[in-house]
GROMACS .gro file of C-alpha atoms in nm:
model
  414
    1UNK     CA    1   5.459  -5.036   7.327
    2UNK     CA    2   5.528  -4.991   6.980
    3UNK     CA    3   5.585  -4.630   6.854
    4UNK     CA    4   5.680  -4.487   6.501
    5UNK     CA    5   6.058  -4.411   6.511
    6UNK     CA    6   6.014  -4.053   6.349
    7UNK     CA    7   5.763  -3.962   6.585
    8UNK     CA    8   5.999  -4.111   6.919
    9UNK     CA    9   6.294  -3.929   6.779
   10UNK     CA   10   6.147  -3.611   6.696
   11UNK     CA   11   5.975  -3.595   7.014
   12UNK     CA   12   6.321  -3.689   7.197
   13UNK     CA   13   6.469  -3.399   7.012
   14UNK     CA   14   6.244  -3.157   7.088
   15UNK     CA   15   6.247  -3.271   7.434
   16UNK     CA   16   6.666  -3.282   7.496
   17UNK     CA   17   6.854  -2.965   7.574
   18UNK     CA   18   7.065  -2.875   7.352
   19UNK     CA   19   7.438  -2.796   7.332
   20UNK     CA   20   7.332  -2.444   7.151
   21UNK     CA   21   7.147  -2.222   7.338
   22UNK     CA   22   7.092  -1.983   7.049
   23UNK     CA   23   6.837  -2.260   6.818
   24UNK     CA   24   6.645  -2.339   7.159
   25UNK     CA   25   6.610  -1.981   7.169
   26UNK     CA   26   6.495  -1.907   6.794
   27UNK     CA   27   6.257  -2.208   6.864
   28UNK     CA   28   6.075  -2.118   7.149
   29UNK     CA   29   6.042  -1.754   6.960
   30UNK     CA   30   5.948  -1.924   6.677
   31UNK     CA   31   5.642  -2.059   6.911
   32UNK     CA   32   5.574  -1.731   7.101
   33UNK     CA   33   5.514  -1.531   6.807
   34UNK     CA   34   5.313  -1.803   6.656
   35UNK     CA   35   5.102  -1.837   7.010
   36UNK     CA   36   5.120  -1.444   6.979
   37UNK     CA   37   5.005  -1.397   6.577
   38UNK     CA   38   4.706  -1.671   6.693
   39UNK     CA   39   4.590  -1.517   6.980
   40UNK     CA   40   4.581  -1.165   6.809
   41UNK     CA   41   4.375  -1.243   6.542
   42UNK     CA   42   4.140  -1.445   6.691
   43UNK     CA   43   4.057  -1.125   6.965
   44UNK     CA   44   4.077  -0.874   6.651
   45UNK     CA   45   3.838  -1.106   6.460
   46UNK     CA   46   3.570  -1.164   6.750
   47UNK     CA   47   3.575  -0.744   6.799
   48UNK     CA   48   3.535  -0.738   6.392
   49UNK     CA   49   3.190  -0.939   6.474
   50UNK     CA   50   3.120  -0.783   6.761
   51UNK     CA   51   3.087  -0.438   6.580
   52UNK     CA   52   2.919  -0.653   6.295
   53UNK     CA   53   2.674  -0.729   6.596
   54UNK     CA   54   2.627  -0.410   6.719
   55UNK     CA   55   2.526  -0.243   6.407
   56UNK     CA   56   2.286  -0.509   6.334
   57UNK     CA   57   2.106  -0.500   6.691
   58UNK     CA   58   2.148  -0.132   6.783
   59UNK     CA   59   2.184   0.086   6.480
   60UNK     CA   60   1.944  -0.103   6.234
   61UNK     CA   61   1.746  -0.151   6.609
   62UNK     CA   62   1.668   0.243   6.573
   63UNK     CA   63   1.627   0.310   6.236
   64UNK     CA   64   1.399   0.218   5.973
   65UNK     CA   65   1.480  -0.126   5.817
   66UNK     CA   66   1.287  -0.011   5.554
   67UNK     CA   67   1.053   0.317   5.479
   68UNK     CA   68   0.744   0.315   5.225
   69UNK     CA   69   0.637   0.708   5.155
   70UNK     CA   70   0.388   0.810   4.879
   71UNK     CA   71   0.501   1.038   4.552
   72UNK     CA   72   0.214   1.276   4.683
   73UNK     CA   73   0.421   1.371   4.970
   74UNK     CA   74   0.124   1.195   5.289
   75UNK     CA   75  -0.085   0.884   5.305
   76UNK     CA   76  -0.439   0.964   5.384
   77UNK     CA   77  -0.529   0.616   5.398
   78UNK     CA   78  -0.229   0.477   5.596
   79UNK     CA   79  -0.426   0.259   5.810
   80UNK     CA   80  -0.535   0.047   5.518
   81UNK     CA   81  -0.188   0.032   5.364
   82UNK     CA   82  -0.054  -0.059   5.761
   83UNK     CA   83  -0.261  -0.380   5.768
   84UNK     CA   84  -0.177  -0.504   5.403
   85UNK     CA   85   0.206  -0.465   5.485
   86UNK     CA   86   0.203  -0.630   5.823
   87UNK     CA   87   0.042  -0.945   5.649
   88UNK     CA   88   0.332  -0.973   5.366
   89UNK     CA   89   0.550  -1.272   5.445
   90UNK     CA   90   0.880  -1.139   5.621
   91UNK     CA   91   0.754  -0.822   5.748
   92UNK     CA   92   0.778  -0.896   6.110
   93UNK     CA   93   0.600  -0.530   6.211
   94UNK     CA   94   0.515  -0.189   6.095
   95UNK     CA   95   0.438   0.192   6.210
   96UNK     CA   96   0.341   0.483   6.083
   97UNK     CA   97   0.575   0.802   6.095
   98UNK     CA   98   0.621   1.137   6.043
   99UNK     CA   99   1.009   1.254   6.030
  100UNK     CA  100   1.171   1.604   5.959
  101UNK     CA  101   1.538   1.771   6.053
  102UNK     CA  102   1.536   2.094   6.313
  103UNK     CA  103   1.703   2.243   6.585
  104UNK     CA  104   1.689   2.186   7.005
  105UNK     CA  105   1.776   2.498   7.220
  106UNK     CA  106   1.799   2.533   7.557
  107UNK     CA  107   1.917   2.863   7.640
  108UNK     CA  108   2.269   2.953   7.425
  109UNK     CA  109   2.289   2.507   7.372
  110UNK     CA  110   2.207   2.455   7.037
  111UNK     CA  111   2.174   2.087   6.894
  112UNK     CA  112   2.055   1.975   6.508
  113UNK     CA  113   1.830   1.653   6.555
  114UNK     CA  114   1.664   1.438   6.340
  115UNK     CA  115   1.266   1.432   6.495
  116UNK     CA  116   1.041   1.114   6.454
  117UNK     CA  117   0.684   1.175   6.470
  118UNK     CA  118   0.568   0.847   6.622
  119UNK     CA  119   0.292   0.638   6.738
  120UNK     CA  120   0.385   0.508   7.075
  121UNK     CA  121   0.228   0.195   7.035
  122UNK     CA  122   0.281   0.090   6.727
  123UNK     CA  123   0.666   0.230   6.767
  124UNK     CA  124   0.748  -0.040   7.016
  125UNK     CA  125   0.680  -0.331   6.753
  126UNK     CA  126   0.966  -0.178   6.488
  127UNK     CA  127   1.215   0.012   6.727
  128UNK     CA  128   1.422  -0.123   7.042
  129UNK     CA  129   1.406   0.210   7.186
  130UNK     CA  130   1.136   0.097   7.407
  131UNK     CA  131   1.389  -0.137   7.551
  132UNK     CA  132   1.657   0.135   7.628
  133UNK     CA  133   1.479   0.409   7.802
  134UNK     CA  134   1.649   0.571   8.136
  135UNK     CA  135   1.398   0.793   8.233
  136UNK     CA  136   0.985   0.795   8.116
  137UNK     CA  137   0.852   0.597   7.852
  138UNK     CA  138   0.719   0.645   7.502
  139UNK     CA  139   0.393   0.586   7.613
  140UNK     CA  140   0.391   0.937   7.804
  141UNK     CA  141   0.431   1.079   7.448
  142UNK     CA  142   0.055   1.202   7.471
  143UNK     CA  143  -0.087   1.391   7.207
  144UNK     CA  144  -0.156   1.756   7.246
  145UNK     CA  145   0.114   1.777   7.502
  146UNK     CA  146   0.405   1.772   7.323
  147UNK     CA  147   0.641   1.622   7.489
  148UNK     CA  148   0.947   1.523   7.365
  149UNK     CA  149   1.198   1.206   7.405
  150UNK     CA  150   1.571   1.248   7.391
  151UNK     CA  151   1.880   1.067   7.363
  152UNK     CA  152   2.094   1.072   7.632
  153UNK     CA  153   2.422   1.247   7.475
  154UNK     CA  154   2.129   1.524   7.326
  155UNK     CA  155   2.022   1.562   7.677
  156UNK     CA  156   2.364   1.619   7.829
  157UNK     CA  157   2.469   1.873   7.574
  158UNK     CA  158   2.162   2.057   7.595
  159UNK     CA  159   2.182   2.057   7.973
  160UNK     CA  160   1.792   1.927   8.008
  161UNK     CA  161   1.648   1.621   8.206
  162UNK     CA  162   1.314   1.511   8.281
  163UNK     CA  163   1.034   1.759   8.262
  164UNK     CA  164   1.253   2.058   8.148
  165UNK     CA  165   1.161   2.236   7.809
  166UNK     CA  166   1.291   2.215   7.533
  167UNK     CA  167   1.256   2.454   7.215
  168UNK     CA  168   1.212   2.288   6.857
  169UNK     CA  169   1.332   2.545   6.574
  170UNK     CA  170   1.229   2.368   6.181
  171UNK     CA  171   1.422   2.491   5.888
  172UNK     CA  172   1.094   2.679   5.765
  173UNK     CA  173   0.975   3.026   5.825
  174UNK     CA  174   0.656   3.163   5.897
  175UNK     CA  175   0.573   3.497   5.684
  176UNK     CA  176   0.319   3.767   5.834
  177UNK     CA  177   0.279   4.142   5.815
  178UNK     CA  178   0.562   4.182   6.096
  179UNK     CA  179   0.793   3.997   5.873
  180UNK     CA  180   0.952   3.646   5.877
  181UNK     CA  181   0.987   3.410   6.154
  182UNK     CA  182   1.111   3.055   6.234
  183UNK     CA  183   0.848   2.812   6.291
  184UNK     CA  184   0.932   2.690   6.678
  185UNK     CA  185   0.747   2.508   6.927
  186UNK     CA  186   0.783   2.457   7.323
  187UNK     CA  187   0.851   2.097   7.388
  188UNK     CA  188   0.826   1.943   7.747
  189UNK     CA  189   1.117   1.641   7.795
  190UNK     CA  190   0.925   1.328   7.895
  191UNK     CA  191   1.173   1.071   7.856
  192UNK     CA  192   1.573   0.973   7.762
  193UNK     CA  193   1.674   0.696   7.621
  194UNK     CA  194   2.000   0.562   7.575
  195UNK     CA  195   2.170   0.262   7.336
  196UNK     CA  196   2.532   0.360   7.344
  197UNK     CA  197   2.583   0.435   7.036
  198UNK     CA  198   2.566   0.786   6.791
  199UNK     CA  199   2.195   0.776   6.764
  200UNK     CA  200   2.159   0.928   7.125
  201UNK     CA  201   2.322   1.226   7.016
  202UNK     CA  202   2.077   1.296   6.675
  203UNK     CA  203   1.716   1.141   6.759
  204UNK     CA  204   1.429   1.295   6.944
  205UNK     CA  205   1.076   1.145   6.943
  206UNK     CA  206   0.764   1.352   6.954
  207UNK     CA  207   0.373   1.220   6.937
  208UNK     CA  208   0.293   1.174   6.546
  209UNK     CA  209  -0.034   1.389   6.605
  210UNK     CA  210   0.187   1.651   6.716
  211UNK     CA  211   0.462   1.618   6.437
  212UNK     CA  212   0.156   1.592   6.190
  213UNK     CA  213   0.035   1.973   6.318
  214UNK     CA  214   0.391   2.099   6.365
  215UNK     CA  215   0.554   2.004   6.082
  216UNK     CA  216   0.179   2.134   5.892
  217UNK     CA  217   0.156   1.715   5.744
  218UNK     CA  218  -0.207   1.701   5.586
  219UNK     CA  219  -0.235   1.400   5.466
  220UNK     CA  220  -0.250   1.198   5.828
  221UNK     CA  221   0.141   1.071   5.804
  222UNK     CA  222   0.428   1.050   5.597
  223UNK     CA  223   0.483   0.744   5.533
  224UNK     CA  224   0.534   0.333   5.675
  225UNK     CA  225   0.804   0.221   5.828
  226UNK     CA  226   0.925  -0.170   5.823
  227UNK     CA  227   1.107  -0.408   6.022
  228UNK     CA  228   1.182  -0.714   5.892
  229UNK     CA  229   1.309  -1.076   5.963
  230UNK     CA  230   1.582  -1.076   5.732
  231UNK     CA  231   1.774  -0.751   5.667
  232UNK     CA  232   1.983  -0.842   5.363
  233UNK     CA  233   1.586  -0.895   5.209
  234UNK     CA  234   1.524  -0.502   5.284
  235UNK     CA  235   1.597  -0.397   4.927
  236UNK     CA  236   1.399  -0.670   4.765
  237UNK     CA  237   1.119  -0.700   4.978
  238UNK     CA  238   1.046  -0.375   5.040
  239UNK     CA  239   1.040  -0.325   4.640
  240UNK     CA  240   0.759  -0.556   4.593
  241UNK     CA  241   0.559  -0.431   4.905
  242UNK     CA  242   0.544  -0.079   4.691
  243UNK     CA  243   0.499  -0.202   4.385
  244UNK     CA  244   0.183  -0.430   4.520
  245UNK     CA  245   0.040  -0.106   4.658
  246UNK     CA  246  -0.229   0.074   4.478
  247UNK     CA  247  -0.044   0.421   4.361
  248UNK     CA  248   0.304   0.554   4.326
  249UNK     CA  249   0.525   0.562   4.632
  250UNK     CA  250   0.897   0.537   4.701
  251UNK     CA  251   1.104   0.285   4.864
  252UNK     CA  252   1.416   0.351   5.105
  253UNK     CA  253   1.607   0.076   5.306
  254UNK     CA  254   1.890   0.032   5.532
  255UNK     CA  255   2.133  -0.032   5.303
  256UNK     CA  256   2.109   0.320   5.147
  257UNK     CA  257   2.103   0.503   5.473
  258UNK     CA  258   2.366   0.290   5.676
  259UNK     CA  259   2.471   0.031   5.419
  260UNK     CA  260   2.805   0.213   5.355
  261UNK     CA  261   2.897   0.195   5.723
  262UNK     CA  262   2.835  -0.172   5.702
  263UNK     CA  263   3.036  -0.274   5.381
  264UNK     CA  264   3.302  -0.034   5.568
  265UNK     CA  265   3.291  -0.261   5.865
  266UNK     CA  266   3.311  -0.612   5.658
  267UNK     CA  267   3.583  -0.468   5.439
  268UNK     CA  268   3.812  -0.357   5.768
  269UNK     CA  269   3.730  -0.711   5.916
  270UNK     CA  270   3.837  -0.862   5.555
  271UNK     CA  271   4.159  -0.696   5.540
  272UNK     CA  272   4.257  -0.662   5.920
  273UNK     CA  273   4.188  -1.094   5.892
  274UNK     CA  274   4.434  -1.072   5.595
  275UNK     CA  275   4.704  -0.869   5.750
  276UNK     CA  276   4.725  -1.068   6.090
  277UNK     CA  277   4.729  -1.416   5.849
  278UNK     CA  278   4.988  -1.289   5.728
  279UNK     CA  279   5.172  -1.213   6.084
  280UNK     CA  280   5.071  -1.582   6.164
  281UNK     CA  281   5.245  -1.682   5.867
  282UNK     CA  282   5.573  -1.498   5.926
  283UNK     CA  283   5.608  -1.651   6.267
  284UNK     CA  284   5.503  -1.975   6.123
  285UNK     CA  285   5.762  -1.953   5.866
  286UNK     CA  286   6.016  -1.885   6.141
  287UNK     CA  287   6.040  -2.228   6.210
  288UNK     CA  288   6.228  -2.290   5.879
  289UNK     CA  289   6.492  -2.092   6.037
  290UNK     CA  290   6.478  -2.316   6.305
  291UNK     CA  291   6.499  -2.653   6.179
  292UNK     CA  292   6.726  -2.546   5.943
  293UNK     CA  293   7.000  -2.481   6.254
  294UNK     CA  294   6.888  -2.816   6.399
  295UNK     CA  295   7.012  -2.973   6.091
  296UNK     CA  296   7.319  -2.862   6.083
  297UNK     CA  297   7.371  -2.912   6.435
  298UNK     CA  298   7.225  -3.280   6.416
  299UNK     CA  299   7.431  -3.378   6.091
  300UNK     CA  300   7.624  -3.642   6.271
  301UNK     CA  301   7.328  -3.802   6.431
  302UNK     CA  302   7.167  -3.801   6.114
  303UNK     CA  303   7.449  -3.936   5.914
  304UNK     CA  304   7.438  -4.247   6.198
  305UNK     CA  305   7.047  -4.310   6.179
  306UNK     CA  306   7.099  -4.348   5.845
  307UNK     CA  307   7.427  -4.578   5.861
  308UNK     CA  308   7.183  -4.781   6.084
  309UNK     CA  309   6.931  -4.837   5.827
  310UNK     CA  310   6.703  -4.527   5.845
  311UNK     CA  311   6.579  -4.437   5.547
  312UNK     CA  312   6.558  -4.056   5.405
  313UNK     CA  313   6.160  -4.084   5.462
  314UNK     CA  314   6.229  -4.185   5.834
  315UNK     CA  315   6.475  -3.882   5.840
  316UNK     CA  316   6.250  -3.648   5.667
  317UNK     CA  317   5.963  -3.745   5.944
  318UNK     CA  318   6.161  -3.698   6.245
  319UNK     CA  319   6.200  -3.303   6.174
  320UNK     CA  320   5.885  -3.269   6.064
  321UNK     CA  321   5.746  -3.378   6.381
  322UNK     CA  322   6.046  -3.185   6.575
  323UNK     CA  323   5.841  -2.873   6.344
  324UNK     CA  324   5.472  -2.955   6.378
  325UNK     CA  325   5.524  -2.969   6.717
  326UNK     CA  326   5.624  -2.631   6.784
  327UNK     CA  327   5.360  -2.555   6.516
  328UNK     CA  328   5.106  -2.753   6.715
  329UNK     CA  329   5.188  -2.663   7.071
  330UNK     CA  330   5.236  -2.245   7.005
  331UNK     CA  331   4.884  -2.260   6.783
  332UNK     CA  332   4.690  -2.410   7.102
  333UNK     CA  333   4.865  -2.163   7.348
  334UNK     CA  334   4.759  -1.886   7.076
  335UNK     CA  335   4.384  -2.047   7.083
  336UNK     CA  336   4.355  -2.095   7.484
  337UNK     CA  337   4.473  -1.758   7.543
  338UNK     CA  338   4.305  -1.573   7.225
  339UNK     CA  339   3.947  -1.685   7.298
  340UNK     CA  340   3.986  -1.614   7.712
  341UNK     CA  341   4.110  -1.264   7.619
  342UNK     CA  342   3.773  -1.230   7.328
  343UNK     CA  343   3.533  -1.399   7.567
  344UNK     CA  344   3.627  -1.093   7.837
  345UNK     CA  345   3.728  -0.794   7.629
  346UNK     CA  346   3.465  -0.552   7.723
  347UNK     CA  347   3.542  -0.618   8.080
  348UNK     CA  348   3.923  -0.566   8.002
  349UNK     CA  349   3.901  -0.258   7.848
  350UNK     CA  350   3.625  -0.104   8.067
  351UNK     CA  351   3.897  -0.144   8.411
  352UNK     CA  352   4.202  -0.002   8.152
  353UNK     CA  353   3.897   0.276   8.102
  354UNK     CA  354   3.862   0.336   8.448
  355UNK     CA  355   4.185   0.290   8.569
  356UNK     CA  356   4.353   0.543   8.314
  357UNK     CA  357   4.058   0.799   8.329
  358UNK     CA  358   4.004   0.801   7.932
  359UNK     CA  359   3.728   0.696   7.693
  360UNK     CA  360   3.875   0.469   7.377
  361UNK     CA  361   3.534   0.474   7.196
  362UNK     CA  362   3.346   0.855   7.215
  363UNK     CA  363   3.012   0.815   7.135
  364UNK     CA  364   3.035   1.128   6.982
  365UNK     CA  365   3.277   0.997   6.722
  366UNK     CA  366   3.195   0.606   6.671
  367UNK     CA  367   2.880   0.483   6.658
  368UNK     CA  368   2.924   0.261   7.000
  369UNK     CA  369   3.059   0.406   7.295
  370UNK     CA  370   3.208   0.062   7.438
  371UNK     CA  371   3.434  -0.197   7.280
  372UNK     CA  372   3.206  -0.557   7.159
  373UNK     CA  373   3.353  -0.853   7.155
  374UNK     CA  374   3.154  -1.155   6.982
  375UNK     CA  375   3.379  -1.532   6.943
  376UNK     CA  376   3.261  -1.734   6.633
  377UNK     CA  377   3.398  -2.118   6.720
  378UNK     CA  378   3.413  -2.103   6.319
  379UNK     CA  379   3.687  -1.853   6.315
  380UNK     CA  380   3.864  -2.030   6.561
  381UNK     CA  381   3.851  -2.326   6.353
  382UNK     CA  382   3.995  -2.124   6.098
  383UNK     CA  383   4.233  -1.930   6.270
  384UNK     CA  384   4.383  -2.271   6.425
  385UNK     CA  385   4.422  -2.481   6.068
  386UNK     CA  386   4.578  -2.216   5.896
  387UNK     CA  387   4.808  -2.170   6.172
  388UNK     CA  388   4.825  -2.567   6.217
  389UNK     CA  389   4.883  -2.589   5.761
  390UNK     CA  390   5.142  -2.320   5.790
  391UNK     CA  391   5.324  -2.449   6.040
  392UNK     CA  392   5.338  -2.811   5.915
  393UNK     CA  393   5.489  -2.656   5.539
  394UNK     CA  394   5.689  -2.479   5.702
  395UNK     CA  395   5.870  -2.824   5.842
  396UNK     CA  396   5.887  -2.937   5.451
  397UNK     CA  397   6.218  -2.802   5.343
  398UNK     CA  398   6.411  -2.823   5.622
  399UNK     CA  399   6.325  -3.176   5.680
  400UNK     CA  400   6.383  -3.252   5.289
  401UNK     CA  401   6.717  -3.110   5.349
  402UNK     CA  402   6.801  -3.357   5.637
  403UNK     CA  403   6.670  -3.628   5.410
  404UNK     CA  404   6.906  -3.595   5.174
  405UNK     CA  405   7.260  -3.526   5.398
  406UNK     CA  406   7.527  -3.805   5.265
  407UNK     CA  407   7.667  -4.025   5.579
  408UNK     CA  408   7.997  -4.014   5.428
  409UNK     CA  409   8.015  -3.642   5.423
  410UNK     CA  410   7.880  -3.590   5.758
  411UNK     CA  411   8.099  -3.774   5.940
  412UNK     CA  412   8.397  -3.716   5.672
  413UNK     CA  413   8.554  -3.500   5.987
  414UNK     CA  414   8.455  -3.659   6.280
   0.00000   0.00000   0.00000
């Protein structure tokens, strides 16, 4: 069978042992930290997209893609405004809402809170929070009972489960003859939820009706809240939905409230992608170092393939493959092993959780309290050619060196 001589001899050399140990060493580093740099970044990528993924789903899952609120301060006629905003082309649903910051107490537990005033039924068409509820449902958020639905880190630190009470404190005071008082109400806890991430430490739901006569809202609700199909289109969209509407109101999206910790998120995934290229490239490059030992060890056996007729192209080809080789083989080790350890990194780093008795992601701090993990085949792709491209000029100088060794003056002393 006929076979290229570069590619037979470079194989044969990568293949023979040789007489010095120390370049069959520096090769097969050359490939580990090259399998190594590979495998890293694809895992540090794929937990890049799985926190990409997890803000999208849960995060931007519980709070308002968008928010429509009228310059009056209450919409009156809300129910007219909620049907001509549900028919605009890429609103996929909207609610009603009343919202307002306060306190929870439960004895000496104290806990600030954001409170949604919500409509249980139309709630489950914008929110996920439906989806992730541990104990009750929304729809026991009756009104005139006031009830109340926590998150499940709230509930912990106020020491409160299902059907204990709960007291709501708002930042306003009530003034009489007997002087000045917080406004408070008795809530009764009819459900938990919990999405692992911050929000279960800072939400509580209550009935709207109730939030409307708590929080003294005259003017039926506050304002409209929006989901939408595509949430890059918040800003946009949810500009011309106001603008359509008969009167002044104002506009708030995502990318105001939560936008910064998203940009944060791509920018850490930009440079993080950057910094492990670069590892990549530093064990690619150590392959120079490499092929430059193995030709000045193979100097002789050059200096005869050429005597015989090879020419400095043939030479130049034979250590390139020798190179790409160890470029090719450490970048597919790197692959195999960097997309089994992406596909089951939750899994590996709940049992290092349990085994060593610690939590790596506190709810309390991040806004997930588990590790994601989310492979993209198109980083891989990219991952492997620049590893594959680095690795193959890498192999250029050394094998332009060997191209150009004189016969006569290799084998001058032998």
């Amino acid at each position: 069978m006929f076979r290229p001589l570069p590619f037979f001899v470079g194989l044969r050399y990568t293949r023979a042992k040789r007489r010095n140990h120390f370049i069959s060493f520096i090769s097969l580093m050359s490939m580990v930290g090259l399998t190594l740099g590979v495998c890293v970044l694809i895992i540090v990528m794929s937990v890049m997209n799985g926190f990409d993924r997890e803000l999208k789903q849960r995060i931007l899952g519980m709070v308002p893609h968008a928010t429509i609120t009228s310059a009056s301060g209450g919409m009156k006629d809300w129910q007219d405004i909620l049907k001509q905003v549900s028919g605009h082309e890429g609103i996929v649903a909207a609610a009603p809402f009343v919202d307002g910051q306060g306190m929870l107490t439960n004895g000496s537990q104290v806990r600030g809170a954001m409170i949604y005033g919500i409509d249980p039924a139309y709630e489950e068409k914008v929110s996920i929070v439906g989806q992730h509820m541990v104990q009750g449902a929304l729809e026991d958020l009756k009104p005139g009972k006031f009830g109340i639905v926590l998150g499940e880190i709230m509930a912990q630190s106020l020491g409160v489960t299902l059907g204990d009470k709960v007291t709501m404190v708002l930042p306003e005071a009530n003034v009489n003859l007997a002087g000045v008082f917080p406004r408070l109400k008795r809530f009764t806890v009819v459900g938990i939820f919990s999405v692992g991430a911050e929000v279960d430490g800072s939400l509580a739901y209550i009935n709207i009706q109730d939030a409307a006569r708590f929080m003294r809202v005259t003017e039926g609700v506050e304002g409209i809240r929006l989901k939408m199909e595509n949430l890059f289109a918040a800003p946009r969209l949810a500009w011309d939905i106001a603008t359509g509407l008969p009167g002044r109101y104002y506009v708030q999206d995502w990318t105001r409230t939560q936008g910064q910790l998203f940009q944060a998120i791509q920018m850490e995934k930009t440079m993080v992608g950057l910094l492990l290229t670069l590892i990549v490239a530093v064990a690619a490059f150590n392959i120079v170092s490499t092929l430059v030992m193995v030709v000045t060890d193979k100097q002789s056996d050059i200096a005869i393939l050429r005597t015989l007729g090879a020419s400095p192209k043939t030479i130049m080809g034979i250590f390139m493959v020798q190179g790409s080789l160890i470029g090719v083989v450490g970048t597919l080790l790197g692959v195999v092993l960097g997309v089994i350890a992406a596909l089951n990194v939750p899994e590996i780093i709940s049992a290092l959780e349990s085994y060593l008795g610690i939590q790596f992601l506190s709810p309390d701090v991040y806004f997930i309290s588990y590790l994601p993990s989310e492979l993209q085949w198109r980083d891989v792709a990219v991952i492997s050619i620049a590893g594959l491209s680095m690795s193959f000029l890498a192999t250029l100088y050394p094998a332009w060196r060997a191209s150009k060794t004189q016969p006569a003056e290799a084998l001058r002393y032998d």
